[in-house]
Coordinates of C-alpha atoms in Angstrom, one line a residue:
Chain A
X1 CA -18.4 -26.9 8.8
X2 CA -14.7 -26.3 8.0
X3 CA -12.1 -29.1 7.4
X4 CA -9.6 -30.1 10.0
X5 CA -6.9 -28.6 7.8
X6 CA -8.6 -25.2 7.7
X7 CA -9.1 -25.3 11.5
X8 CA -5.5 -26.1 12.0
X9 CA -4.6 -23.1 9.8
X10 CA -6.9 -20.9 11.9
X11 CA -5.4 -22.1 15.1
X12 CA -2.0 -21.1 13.8
X13 CA -3.3 -17.6 13.2
X14 CA -4.9 -17.4 16.7
X15 CA -1.5 -18.2 18.2
X16 CA -0.1 -15.0 16.7
X17 CA -2.0 -12.9 19.1
X18 CA -2.1 -12.5 22.9
X19 CA -4.3 -15.3 24.5
X20 CA -7.1 -12.8 25.3
X21 CA -7.2 -11.4 21.8
X22 CA -8.5 -14.2 19.7
X23 CA -10.7 -11.9 17.7
X24 CA -7.6 -10.6 16.0
X25 CA -7.6 -13.8 14.0
X26 CA -11.0 -13.0 12.5
X27 CA -9.6 -11.6 9.2
X28 CA -7.4 -14.6 8.5
X29 CA -10.1 -17.0 9.7
X30 CA -12.5 -15.6 7.2
X31 CA -9.8 -15.8 4.5
X32 CA -9.2 -19.4 5.3
X33 CA -12.9 -20.2 5.4
X34 CA -13.4 -18.5 2.0
X35 CA -10.5 -20.4 0.5
X36 CA -12.2 -23.6 1.4
X37 CA -15.9 -22.7 0.7
X38 CA -15.4 -20.4 -2.3
X39 CA -17.4 -17.6 -0.7
X40 CA -18.7 -16.5 2.7
X41 CA -22.2 -17.6 3.4
X42 CA -23.9 -16.3 6.6
X43 CA -23.5 -19.8 8.1
X44 CA -19.8 -19.8 7.4
X45 CA -19.5 -16.4 9.0
X46 CA -21.5 -17.6 12.0
X47 CA -19.2 -20.7 12.3
X48 CA -16.1 -18.5 12.3
X49 CA -17.7 -16.2 14.9
X50 CA -18.5 -19.2 17.2
X51 CA -15.0 -20.6 16.7
X52 CA -13.4 -17.3 17.8
X53 CA -15.9 -16.7 20.6
X54 CA -17.2 -13.5 18.9
X55 CA -20.7 -12.2 18.2
X56 CA -21.7 -13.1 14.6
X57 CA -22.4 -9.5 13.8
X58 CA -18.8 -8.5 14.7
X59 CA -17.4 -11.0 12.2
X60 CA -20.0 -10.0 9.6
X61 CA -18.8 -6.4 10.0
X62 CA -15.3 -7.5 9.1
X63 CA -16.5 -9.7 6.2
X64 CA -18.5 -6.8 4.7
X65 CA -15.8 -4.1 5.2
X66 CA -12.9 -5.6 3.4
X67 CA -13.4 -6.0 -0.3
X68 CA -11.6 -9.2 -0.9
X69 CA -14.2 -11.2 0.9
X70 CA -17.0 -12.5 -1.3
X71 CA -20.4 -12.4 0.4
X72 CA -22.1 -13.9 -2.6
X73 CA -21.1 -16.9 -4.8
X74 CA -18.4 -16.1 -7.5
X75 CA -17.1 -18.2 -10.4
X76 CA -14.4 -20.8 -9.7
X77 CA -11.9 -18.2 -10.9
X78 CA -12.3 -14.7 -9.8
X79 CA -10.3 -12.2 -11.9
X80 CA -9.8 -8.7 -10.6
X81 CA -8.3 -6.1 -12.9
X82 CA -6.8 -2.9 -11.5
X83 CA -8.0 0.1 -13.5
X84 CA -6.7 2.8 -11.1
X85 CA -4.9 5.7 -12.7
X86 CA -1.3 4.4 -12.8
X87 CA -2.5 1.1 -14.2
X88 CA -4.9 2.9 -16.6
X89 CA -2.0 4.9 -18.1
X90 CA -0.3 1.6 -19.0
X91 CA -3.3 -0.3 -20.4
X92 CA -5.2 -1.4 -17.3
X93 CA -8.5 -0.4 -18.9
X94 CA -7.6 -1.9 -22.2
X95 CA -6.7 -5.2 -20.5
X96 CA -10.1 -5.2 -18.7
X97 CA -11.9 -4.5 -22.0
X98 CA -10.1 -7.3 -23.7
X99 CA -11.1 -9.8 -20.9
X100 CA -14.7 -8.6 -21.1
X101 CA -14.7 -9.3 -24.8
X102 CA -13.0 -12.7 -24.4
X103 CA -15.4 -13.9 -21.7
X104 CA -18.5 -12.1 -22.9
X105 CA -19.2 -10.6 -19.5
X106 CA -19.1 -7.2 -17.9
X107 CA -17.6 -6.3 -14.5
X108 CA -19.4 -8.1 -11.6
X109 CA -20.7 -10.8 -13.8
X110 CA -20.0 -14.5 -14.0
X111 CA -19.8 -16.6 -17.2
X112 CA -22.7 -19.0 -17.8
X113 CA -20.5 -22.1 -17.1
X114 CA -19.7 -20.6 -13.6
X115 CA -16.0 -20.6 -14.3
X116 CA -15.1 -16.9 -14.4
X117 CA -16.1 -13.8 -12.5
X118 CA -14.7 -10.5 -13.5
X119 CA -14.3 -7.6 -11.1
X120 CA -12.7 -4.1 -11.2
X121 CA -10.2 -3.6 -8.5
X122 CA -8.5 -0.8 -6.7
X123 CA -4.8 -0.3 -6.2
X124 CA -3.0 -3.6 -5.6
X125 CA 0.4 -1.9 -4.9
X126 CA 2.0 -3.3 -8.1
X127 CA 1.6 -0.3 -10.4
X128 CA 5.0 -0.8 -12.0
X129 CA 3.7 -4.2 -13.3
X130 CA 0.7 -2.8 -15.1
X131 CA -1.6 -4.2 -16.4
X132 CA -2.1 -6.3 -13.3
X133 CA -4.7 -8.9 -12.5
X134 CA -5.4 -10.9 -9.4
X135 CA -6.7 -14.4 -9.7
X136 CA -8.7 -15.8 -6.7
X137 CA -7.2 -13.1 -4.4
X138 CA -3.8 -14.7 -4.2
X139 CA -2.2 -15.1 -7.6
X140 CA -0.9 -11.8 -9.0
X141 CA -0.3 -11.7 -12.7
X142 CA 1.9 -8.9 -14.0
X143 CA 2.5 -7.2 -17.3
X144 CA -0.6 -8.7 -18.9
X145 CA -0.5 -8.2 -22.6
X146 CA -3.3 -9.7 -24.8
X147 CA -1.2 -12.8 -25.5
X148 CA -0.6 -13.3 -21.8
X149 CA -4.3 -12.9 -21.0
X150 CA -5.1 -15.5 -23.7
X151 CA -2.6 -17.9 -22.1
X152 CA -3.8 -17.2 -18.6
X153 CA -7.5 -17.8 -19.5
X154 CA -6.5 -21.1 -21.3
X155 CA -4.5 -22.2 -18.2
X156 CA -7.4 -21.4 -15.8
X157 CA -9.8 -23.4 -17.9
X158 CA -7.8 -26.5 -17.4
Chain B
X1 CA 17.3 -4.7 -11.0
X2 CA 18.0 -1.0 -11.7
X3 CA 18.4 0.2 -8.2
X4 CA 21.6 1.3 -6.5
X5 CA 20.7 1.7 -2.9
X6 CA 21.1 0.5 0.6
X7 CA 17.8 -1.3 0.9
X8 CA 17.4 -2.7 -2.6
X9 CA 21.2 -2.9 -2.9
X10 CA 22.9 -3.8 -6.1
X11 CA 24.0 -7.2 -4.7
X12 CA 20.4 -8.4 -4.6
X13 CA 19.4 -10.8 -7.3
X14 CA 15.7 -10.5 -7.6
X15 CA 13.9 -13.5 -6.1
X16 CA 17.0 -15.5 -5.5
X17 CA 18.7 -13.8 -2.6
X18 CA 16.1 -13.1 0.0
X19 CA 16.9 -15.9 2.5
X20 CA 18.6 -15.3 5.8
X21 CA 21.9 -16.9 4.6
X22 CA 22.1 -14.3 1.7
X23 CA 21.2 -11.5 4.1
X24 CA 23.9 -12.4 6.6
X25 CA 26.4 -12.5 3.8
X26 CA 25.4 -8.9 3.0
X27 CA 26.2 -7.8 6.5
X28 CA 22.7 -8.5 7.7
X29 CA 22.0 -8.9 11.4
X30 CA 25.4 -7.4 12.2
X31 CA 23.7 -4.3 13.6
X32 CA 21.5 -6.4 15.9
X33 CA 24.5 -8.5 17.0
X34 CA 26.5 -5.4 17.8
X35 CA 23.7 -4.0 19.9
X36 CA 23.4 -7.2 21.9
X37 CA 27.1 -7.8 22.2
X38 CA 28.0 -4.3 23.3
X39 CA 24.8 -3.8 25.3
X40 CA 24.2 -0.5 23.5
X41 CA 21.7 1.6 25.5
X42 CA 18.3 2.3 24.0
X43 CA 18.8 6.0 24.1
X44 CA 22.0 5.8 22.1
X45 CA 20.1 3.9 19.3
X46 CA 17.3 6.5 19.3
X47 CA 20.0 9.2 19.2
X48 CA 21.6 7.6 16.2
X49 CA 18.3 7.4 14.4
X50 CA 17.7 11.1 15.2
X51 CA 21.1 12.0 13.9
X52 CA 20.4 10.2 10.6
X53 CA 17.5 12.6 9.8
X54 CA 15.5 9.5 8.7
X55 CA 11.9 10.7 8.0
X56 CA 8.9 8.4 7.9
X57 CA 8.8 6.8 4.4
X58 CA 5.0 6.1 4.5
X59 CA 4.0 9.5 3.4
X60 CA 4.0 11.9 6.3
X61 CA 7.7 12.3 6.5
X62 CA 7.7 12.6 10.3
X63 CA 11.2 12.3 11.9
X64 CA 11.6 8.7 13.0
X65 CA 13.9 9.2 15.9
X66 CA 11.5 11.8 17.4
X67 CA 8.6 9.4 17.0
X68 CA 10.6 6.7 18.8
X69 CA 11.3 9.0 21.7
X70 CA 7.6 9.5 22.3
X71 CA 7.3 5.9 23.5
X72 CA 7.0 5.7 27.3
X73 CA 9.7 3.1 27.7
X74 CA 9.3 2.9 31.5
X75 CA 5.5 2.2 31.2
X76 CA 4.9 -1.1 32.8
X77 CA 3.2 -3.8 30.8
X78 CA 2.9 -4.6 27.1
X79 CA 4.1 -2.3 24.4
X80 CA 3.8 -3.0 20.7
X81 CA 5.4 -2.3 17.4
X82 CA 3.6 -2.3 14.1
X83 CA 5.0 -2.1 10.6
X84 CA 2.7 -0.6 8.0
X85 CA 3.1 -2.6 4.8
X86 CA -0.5 -1.9 3.7
X87 CA 0.7 -0.3 0.5
X88 CA -2.4 0.7 -1.5
X89 CA -1.8 4.4 -2.3
X90 CA -2.1 4.4 -6.1
X91 CA 1.3 4.7 -7.6
X92 CA 3.2 3.2 -4.7
X93 CA 4.8 -0.3 -5.0
X94 CA 8.0 0.0 -3.1
X95 CA 7.3 -2.0 0.0
X96 CA 6.3 -5.0 -2.0
X97 CA 9.8 -5.1 -3.6
X98 CA 11.5 -4.6 -0.2
X99 CA 9.5 -7.4 1.3
X100 CA 10.0 -9.9 -1.5
X101 CA 13.7 -9.1 -2.2
X102 CA 15.0 -8.1 1.2
X103 CA 12.5 -9.2 3.9
X104 CA 15.2 -9.7 6.6
X105 CA 16.2 -6.0 6.5
X106 CA 12.6 -5.2 7.7
X107 CA 12.7 -7.9 10.4
X108 CA 16.1 -6.7 11.7
X109 CA 14.9 -3.1 11.7
X110 CA 11.8 -4.1 13.7
X111 CA 13.8 -6.1 16.2
X112 CA 16.2 -3.1 16.7
X113 CA 13.1 -0.8 17.1
X114 CA 11.6 -3.2 19.6
X115 CA 14.8 -3.2 21.6
X116 CA 15.1 0.6 21.5
X117 CA 11.5 1.2 22.6
X118 CA 11.1 -1.7 25.0
X119 CA 8.4 -3.5 22.9
X120 CA 7.7 -7.1 23.5
X121 CA 5.8 -7.9 20.3
X122 CA 5.4 -6.6 16.8
X123 CA 3.1 -7.1 13.8
X124 CA 3.8 -6.5 10.2
X125 CA 0.5 -5.6 8.5
X126 CA 0.8 -6.7 4.9
X127 CA -1.4 -5.4 2.0
X128 CA -4.2 -7.9 1.1
X129 CA -3.5 -8.2 -2.6
X130 CA 0.2 -9.3 -2.2
X131 CA -0.5 -12.7 -0.7
X132 CA 2.7 -14.2 -2.2
X133 CA 4.7 -11.6 -0.4
X134 CA 2.9 -12.3 2.9
X135 CA 3.8 -16.0 2.6
X136 CA 7.4 -15.2 1.9
X137 CA 7.5 -12.9 4.9
X138 CA 6.1 -15.7 7.1
X139 CA 8.9 -17.9 5.8
X140 CA 11.5 -15.3 6.6
X141 CA 10.2 -14.9 10.1
X142 CA 10.5 -18.6 10.7
X143 CA 14.2 -18.4 9.5
X144 CA 14.8 -15.6 12.0
X145 CA 13.2 -17.6 14.8
X146 CA 15.2 -20.7 13.9
X147 CA 18.4 -18.6 14.1
X148 CA 17.6 -17.3 17.6
X149 CA 17.1 -13.8 16.3
X150 CA 13.4 -13.7 17.3
X151 CA 11.6 -15.0 20.3
X152 CA 12.7 -15.4 23.9
X153 CA 16.2 -14.3 25.0
X154 CA 17.5 -13.1 21.6
X155 CA 21.1 -14.2 21.0
X156 CA 21.3 -15.3 24.6
X157 CA 20.5 -11.8 26.0
X158 CA 17.6 -10.9 28.3
X159 CA 15.9 -9.2 25.4
X160 CA 12.8 -11.0 24.0
X161 CA 10.8 -9.9 21.0
X162 CA 8.1 -11.7 19.0
X163 CA 7.2 -10.7 15.5
X164 CA 4.2 -11.8 13.4
X165 CA 2.7 -11.0 10.0
X166 CA -1.0 -9.9 9.8
X167 CA -2.6 -10.1 6.4
X168 CA -5.0 -7.3 5.3
X169 CA -7.8 -8.1 2.9
X170 CA -8.5 -5.1 0.7
X171 CA -9.1 -1.8 2.4
X172 CA -7.0 1.3 1.5
X173 CA -7.9 2.9 4.8
X174 CA -5.9 0.4 6.8
X175 CA -2.8 2.2 5.7
X176 CA -3.9 4.9 8.2
X177 CA -2.1 4.0 11.3
X178 CA -5.0 3.8 13.8
X179 CA -7.2 2.0 11.2
X180 CA -4.4 -0.5 10.9
X181 CA -4.5 -1.0 14.6
X182 CA -8.2 -1.5 14.6
X183 CA -7.7 -4.0 11.8
X184 CA -5.1 -6.0 13.8
X185 CA -7.6 -6.1 16.6
X186 CA -10.0 -7.9 14.2
X187 CA -12.4 -5.1 13.5
X188 CA -13.5 -2.9 10.6
X189 CA -10.5 -0.6 9.7
X190 CA -12.0 2.7 10.8
X191 CA -9.5 5.3 12.1
X192 CA -9.6 6.4 15.7
X193 CA -9.8 9.9 16.9
X194 CA -6.4 11.4 17.9
X195 CA -5.4 12.2 20.6
X196 CA -4.8 9.9 22.3
X197 CA -1.9 9.0 20.0
X198 CA -0.8 5.4 19.5
X199 CA 2.3 6.1 21.6
X200 CA 0.0 6.2 24.6
X201 CA -3.1 4.3 23.5
X202 CA -2.3 2.0 20.6
X203 CA -2.8 -1.7 19.9
X204 CA -5.1 -3.3 22.5
X205 CA -4.9 0.0 24.3
X206 CA -1.2 -0.2 24.9
X207 CA 1.7 2.1 23.8
X208 CA 2.4 1.4 20.2
X209 CA 4.7 2.8 17.5
X210 CA 3.9 2.3 13.8
X211 CA 6.4 2.9 11.1
X212 CA 6.5 2.2 7.4
X213 CA 8.3 -0.8 5.9
X214 CA 10.9 1.3 4.2
X215 CA 11.5 3.2 7.4
X216 CA 12.3 -0.1 9.3
X217 CA 14.4 -1.3 6.4
X218 CA 16.6 1.8 6.7
X219 CA 17.4 1.1 10.4
X220 CA 20.0 -1.7 10.1
X221 CA 22.2 0.5 7.9
X222 CA 21.9 3.5 10.3
X223 CA 23.0 1.3 13.3
X224 CA 25.8 -0.5 11.3
X225 CA 27.3 2.5 9.6
X226 CA 26.1 5.3 11.8
X227 CA 23.5 8.0 11.6
X228 CA 26.0 10.4 10.0
X229 CA 26.7 8.0 7.2
X230 CA 23.0 7.7 6.4
X231 CA 22.5 11.5 6.6
X232 CA 25.4 12.0 4.2
X233 CA 23.7 9.9 1.6
X234 CA 20.9 12.5 1.3
X235 CA 20.8 16.2 2.2
X236 CA 20.4 18.0 5.5
X237 CA 17.0 17.4 7.1
X238 CA 16.4 14.7 4.4
X239 CA 18.8 11.9 5.3
X240 CA 19.4 8.8 3.3
X241 CA 18.3 7.2 0.1
X242 CA 14.7 6.8 -0.8
X243 CA 12.8 4.4 -3.0
X244 CA 10.8 6.1 -5.7
X245 CA 8.1 4.1 -7.5
X246 CA 7.8 5.5 -11.0
X247 CA 4.7 4.5 -12.9
X248 CA 2.6 5.8 -15.8
X249 CA 3.9 7.2 -19.1
X250 CA 7.5 6.2 -18.8
X251 CA 9.6 3.7 -20.8
X252 CA 10.8 1.8 -17.8
X253 CA 8.4 1.8 -14.9
X254 CA 9.9 0.5 -11.6
X255 CA 11.5 1.3 -8.3
X256 CA 14.6 3.4 -8.1
X257 CA 16.4 3.9 -4.9
X258 CA 18.3 7.2 -5.0
X259 CA 19.7 9.8 -2.6
X260 CA 17.1 12.3 -1.4
X261 CA 17.9 15.6 -3.3
X262 CA 18.4 13.9 -6.7
X263 CA 16.9 16.1 -9.5
X264 CA 13.6 14.8 -10.8
X265 CA 15.0 15.0 -14.4
X266 CA 17.6 12.4 -13.4
X267 CA 14.9 10.1 -12.0
X268 CA 12.8 10.5 -15.1
X269 CA 15.9 9.5 -17.2
X270 CA 16.5 6.4 -15.0
X271 CA 12.9 5.4 -15.7
X272 CA 13.7 5.6 -19.4
X273 CA 12.1 9.0 -20.1
X274 CA 8.6 9.8 -21.2
X275 CA 7.1 7.0 -23.3
X276 CA 7.1 7.3 -27.1
X277 CA 9.1 10.6 -27.0
X278 CA 5.9 12.4 -26.1
X279 CA 5.9 15.6 -24.0
X280 CA 5.7 15.5 -20.2
X281 CA 2.4 17.0 -19.1
X282 CA 2.0 16.5 -15.4
X283 CA 3.4 14.5 -12.5
X284 CA 2.0 13.4 -9.2
X285 CA 5.2 13.3 -7.1
X286 CA 4.1 11.5 -4.0
X287 CA 1.2 9.1 -4.5
X288 CA -2.3 9.8 -5.7
X289 CA -3.1 11.9 -2.6
X290 CA -0.3 14.4 -3.3
X291 CA -1.2 17.5 -5.4
X292 CA -0.4 17.2 -9.1
X293 CA 2.2 19.5 -10.5
X294 CA 2.7 20.6 -14.2
X295 CA 5.6 18.9 -15.9
X296 CA 7.6 22.1 -16.2
X297 CA 7.4 22.7 -12.5
X298 CA 8.6 19.2 -11.7
X299 CA 11.6 19.5 -14.0
X300 CA 12.9 22.2 -11.7
X301 CA 12.4 20.1 -8.5
X302 CA 14.8 17.8 -6.7
X303 CA 13.3 14.7 -5.1
X304 CA 13.3 15.4 -1.4
X305 CA 10.7 16.5 1.2
X306 CA 11.6 20.2 1.2
X307 CA 11.9 20.8 -2.6
X308 CA 8.6 19.1 -3.5
X309 CA 6.8 20.9 -0.6
X310 CA 8.1 24.2 -1.8
X311 CA 6.7 23.5 -5.3
X312 CA 3.3 23.0 -3.7
X313 CA 3.0 19.3 -3.4
X314 CA 4.3 16.4 -1.1
X315 CA 6.9 13.8 -1.5
X316 CA 4.5 11.5 0.3
X317 CA 5.3 7.8 -0.3
X318 CA 7.6 8.6 -3.2
X319 CA 5.2 7.4 -5.8
X320 CA 5.8 9.3 -9.0
X321 CA 2.9 9.1 -11.5
X322 CA 4.0 10.4 -14.8
X323 CA 1.4 11.7 -17.3
X324 CA 2.3 12.8 -20.9
X325 CA 0.4 15.0 -23.3
X326 CA -2.0 12.2 -24.3
X327 CA -3.6 12.4 -20.9
X328 CA -7.0 13.9 -20.3
X329 CA -6.6 15.5 -16.9
X330 CA -10.4 15.4 -16.2
X331 CA -10.5 11.7 -16.9
X332 CA -7.4 11.1 -14.7
X333 CA -9.0 13.0 -11.8
X334 CA -12.3 11.2 -12.4
X335 CA -10.5 7.8 -11.8
X336 CA -8.7 9.1 -8.7
X337 CA -11.9 10.6 -7.3
X338 CA -13.7 7.3 -7.8
X339 CA -11.0 5.6 -5.8
X340 CA -11.5 7.8 -2.7
X341 CA -15.2 7.5 -3.0
X342 CA -14.9 3.7 -3.0
X343 CA -12.3 3.6 -0.2
X344 CA -13.8 6.1 2.2
X345 CA -14.6 4.1 5.4
X346 CA -17.9 5.9 5.9
X347 CA -17.3 7.0 9.4
X348 CA -17.2 10.8 9.0
X349 CA -20.1 12.4 7.1
X350 CA -18.0 15.1 5.2
X351 CA -15.8 12.4 3.7
X352 CA -18.5 9.7 3.1
X353 CA -20.8 12.2 1.4
X354 CA -18.1 14.6 0.1
X355 CA -16.1 12.0 -1.8
X356 CA -19.3 10.9 -3.6
X357 CA -20.0 14.5 -4.6
X358 CA -16.5 15.0 -5.9
X359 CA -16.7 11.8 -8.0
X360 CA -20.1 12.5 -9.4
X361 CA -19.3 16.1 -10.3
X362 CA -16.0 15.2 -12.0
X363 CA -17.7 12.3 -13.7
X364 CA -20.4 14.5 -15.2
X365 CA -17.8 17.1 -16.4
X366 CA -15.8 14.3 -18.1
X367 CA -19.0 13.0 -19.7
X368 CA -20.1 16.3 -21.2
X369 CA -22.7 17.1 -18.6
X370 CA -20.7 19.7 -16.6
X371 CA -22.5 22.8 -15.5
X372 CA -21.0 26.3 -15.5
X373 CA -20.7 26.5 -11.7
X374 CA -19.2 23.0 -11.3
X375 CA -15.7 24.2 -10.6
X376 CA -16.9 26.4 -7.8
X377 CA -19.0 23.5 -6.5
X378 CA -15.9 21.2 -6.5
X379 CA -14.0 23.8 -4.6
X380 CA -16.7 24.3 -2.0
X381 CA -17.0 20.5 -1.5
X382 CA -13.3 20.2 -0.9
X383 CA -13.2 23.0 1.6
X384 CA -16.1 21.4 3.4
X385 CA -14.3 18.1 3.7
X386 CA -10.8 19.3 4.6
X387 CA -10.0 19.5 8.3
X388 CA -13.4 18.2 9.2
X389 CA -12.7 14.5 9.4
X390 CA -11.0 12.1 11.8
X391 CA -8.3 11.0 9.4
X392 CA -6.5 12.3 6.4
X393 CA -8.4 10.4 3.7
X394 CA -10.8 13.3 3.3
X395 CA -7.9 15.7 2.7
X396 CA -6.3 13.1 0.4
X397 CA -9.4 13.0 -1.7
X398 CA -9.6 16.8 -1.8
X399 CA -6.0 17.7 -2.7
X400 CA -6.0 16.0 -6.1
X401 CA -9.3 17.8 -7.0
X402 CA -8.0 21.2 -5.9
X403 CA -4.6 20.8 -7.7
X404 CA -6.0 19.4 -10.9
X405 CA -8.5 22.3 -11.2
X406 CA -5.8 24.8 -10.2
X407 CA -3.2 23.7 -12.7
X408 CA -5.4 22.4 -15.5
X409 CA -8.4 24.6 -15.0
X410 CA -8.7 25.4 -18.7
X411 CA -9.1 21.7 -19.6
X412 CA -12.0 21.5 -17.1
X413 CA -13.5 24.7 -18.5
X414 CA -13.2 23.3 -22.0
X415 CA -15.1 20.2 -21.0
X416 CA -17.9 22.2 -19.5
X417 CA -18.2 24.5 -22.4
X418 CA -17.7 22.1 -25.3
X419 CA -19.0 18.9 -23.8
X420 CA -15.9 17.0 -24.9
X421 CA -12.2 16.4 -24.0
X422 CA -9.5 18.9 -25.0
X423 CA -7.2 16.0 -25.8
X424 CA -8.8 14.0 -28.7
X425 CA -10.1 10.6 -27.8
X426 CA -7.9 8.7 -30.2
X427 CA -4.8 10.4 -28.8
X428 CA -5.8 9.4 -25.3
X429 CA -6.5 5.8 -26.5
X430 CA -3.1 5.6 -28.1
X431 CA -1.4 6.9 -25.1
X432 CA -2.9 4.5 -22.6
X433 CA -2.6 1.3 -24.6
X434 CA -1.3 -1.9 -23.0
X435 CA 2.4 -1.1 -22.6
X436 CA 4.9 -3.5 -21.3
X437 CA 8.6 -2.4 -21.1

């Protein structure tokens, strides 16, 4: 189900916790699984559960509680824009509107070619860098002017 | 960098000086080496932290030395340490800079804390959205292990301490300390009922102490230079420097590390003043959960726990959100209320249902559908949430509502009566355009 590389990464996470507390690695195991599979299907969650010796429902609870896990397919590039108050005061909402216009989609939609999904995010802890976007959960983009958004979208299309 | 402090010290050079070699050159790990070489007793370390008047930097401002003394050191078996780097309180972005520019100061602070409280293992819980910071922290941990500063028999002593990074994945509530522990245990981050407090029943049911990133980052200086030296940087009962994250309508948003007790007007000046020469309208001085204060009140405050508390708000995490005259206060509150509604973990009914009520009522006022008794309704919802939930998120959702209505009530009344904003839409639009310093 998951590649040997992913399993090796998960094993490294398990080793961080006391031997009888393997379930502590559930969050990182789900993250690693999502990196490989793009999103978390029920079978993927069940696989992670079995690997960690946990009931599937316990892992599903984790996957559905934290909002960076995707329980449904998303575009190849998921863009999350922070529109919370500090970002909004420095153009977070404008940046989101600009991306919507450029991609022709609204929040929680995916472009027809399956390339981009756009989401509205909550505080990323980078308010001084507003407007801030997060690409595929891991790449934070700071001070996103319209020009920089154009450049980013062009780069992501490559 | 514009900071002049002991954590983000002037000799840091952004992304280029975070490695262990650079840290050691700055006097890093001297405090730990001194403790090990001189076999300094744990009580003496805790005494020094008490003397420094260091108060928890995560938001509650609880005296750190006192918290450390709650740990039952003689308790047999595992004891744990946790660092709260789950920084998701709107307006707060200081821990991210500490972790990416000076990660070893947090590591050293945690090792010293582990020594003082007899902990065998620690975890640093890092906010989900800052993955690059998490990866760097992992690298810094490996550097410390390779240098014999972490792991078994640190620096040849009989003290052993393991430290790991745990990566969050998007839940504001995990900044609440018991939710954070649940999350490290691989569960939904839902806060626990207290008591028992983590010092007696924490991670995996063992005694645990949780401190904020900036709190740990202050420890090496306190041990190296002494608690008195730290205290002298601030003012009585408010020891040390503090990082303030300034965001919103300023010319130069960013982190500023200044002595506690510095006038707000000085901090505003450091952040380049109000953007576009517009007039200061309101300030949230301690992160989105802290009550908002009118600009004129803030201009008379100094930035420390006591002064901000006297003015009717909280220093909180030190996140200063500046709003100028182009801001519609109803719209600002609407966005914050949506945040708490979205982030309520759903465990306690008053918070789960109440945050939804708060958001929906503020939303309808903002959108011209407010009813004459809506302000009373908001007030009644907040009083039915506050003090009736397991954790402080319910209070955190209520305090903005109460304070916005208290200080800017006429703006809310205008919306309800005239079905539109007091601040013209084009002025709002102009004021919140994409702005990059």
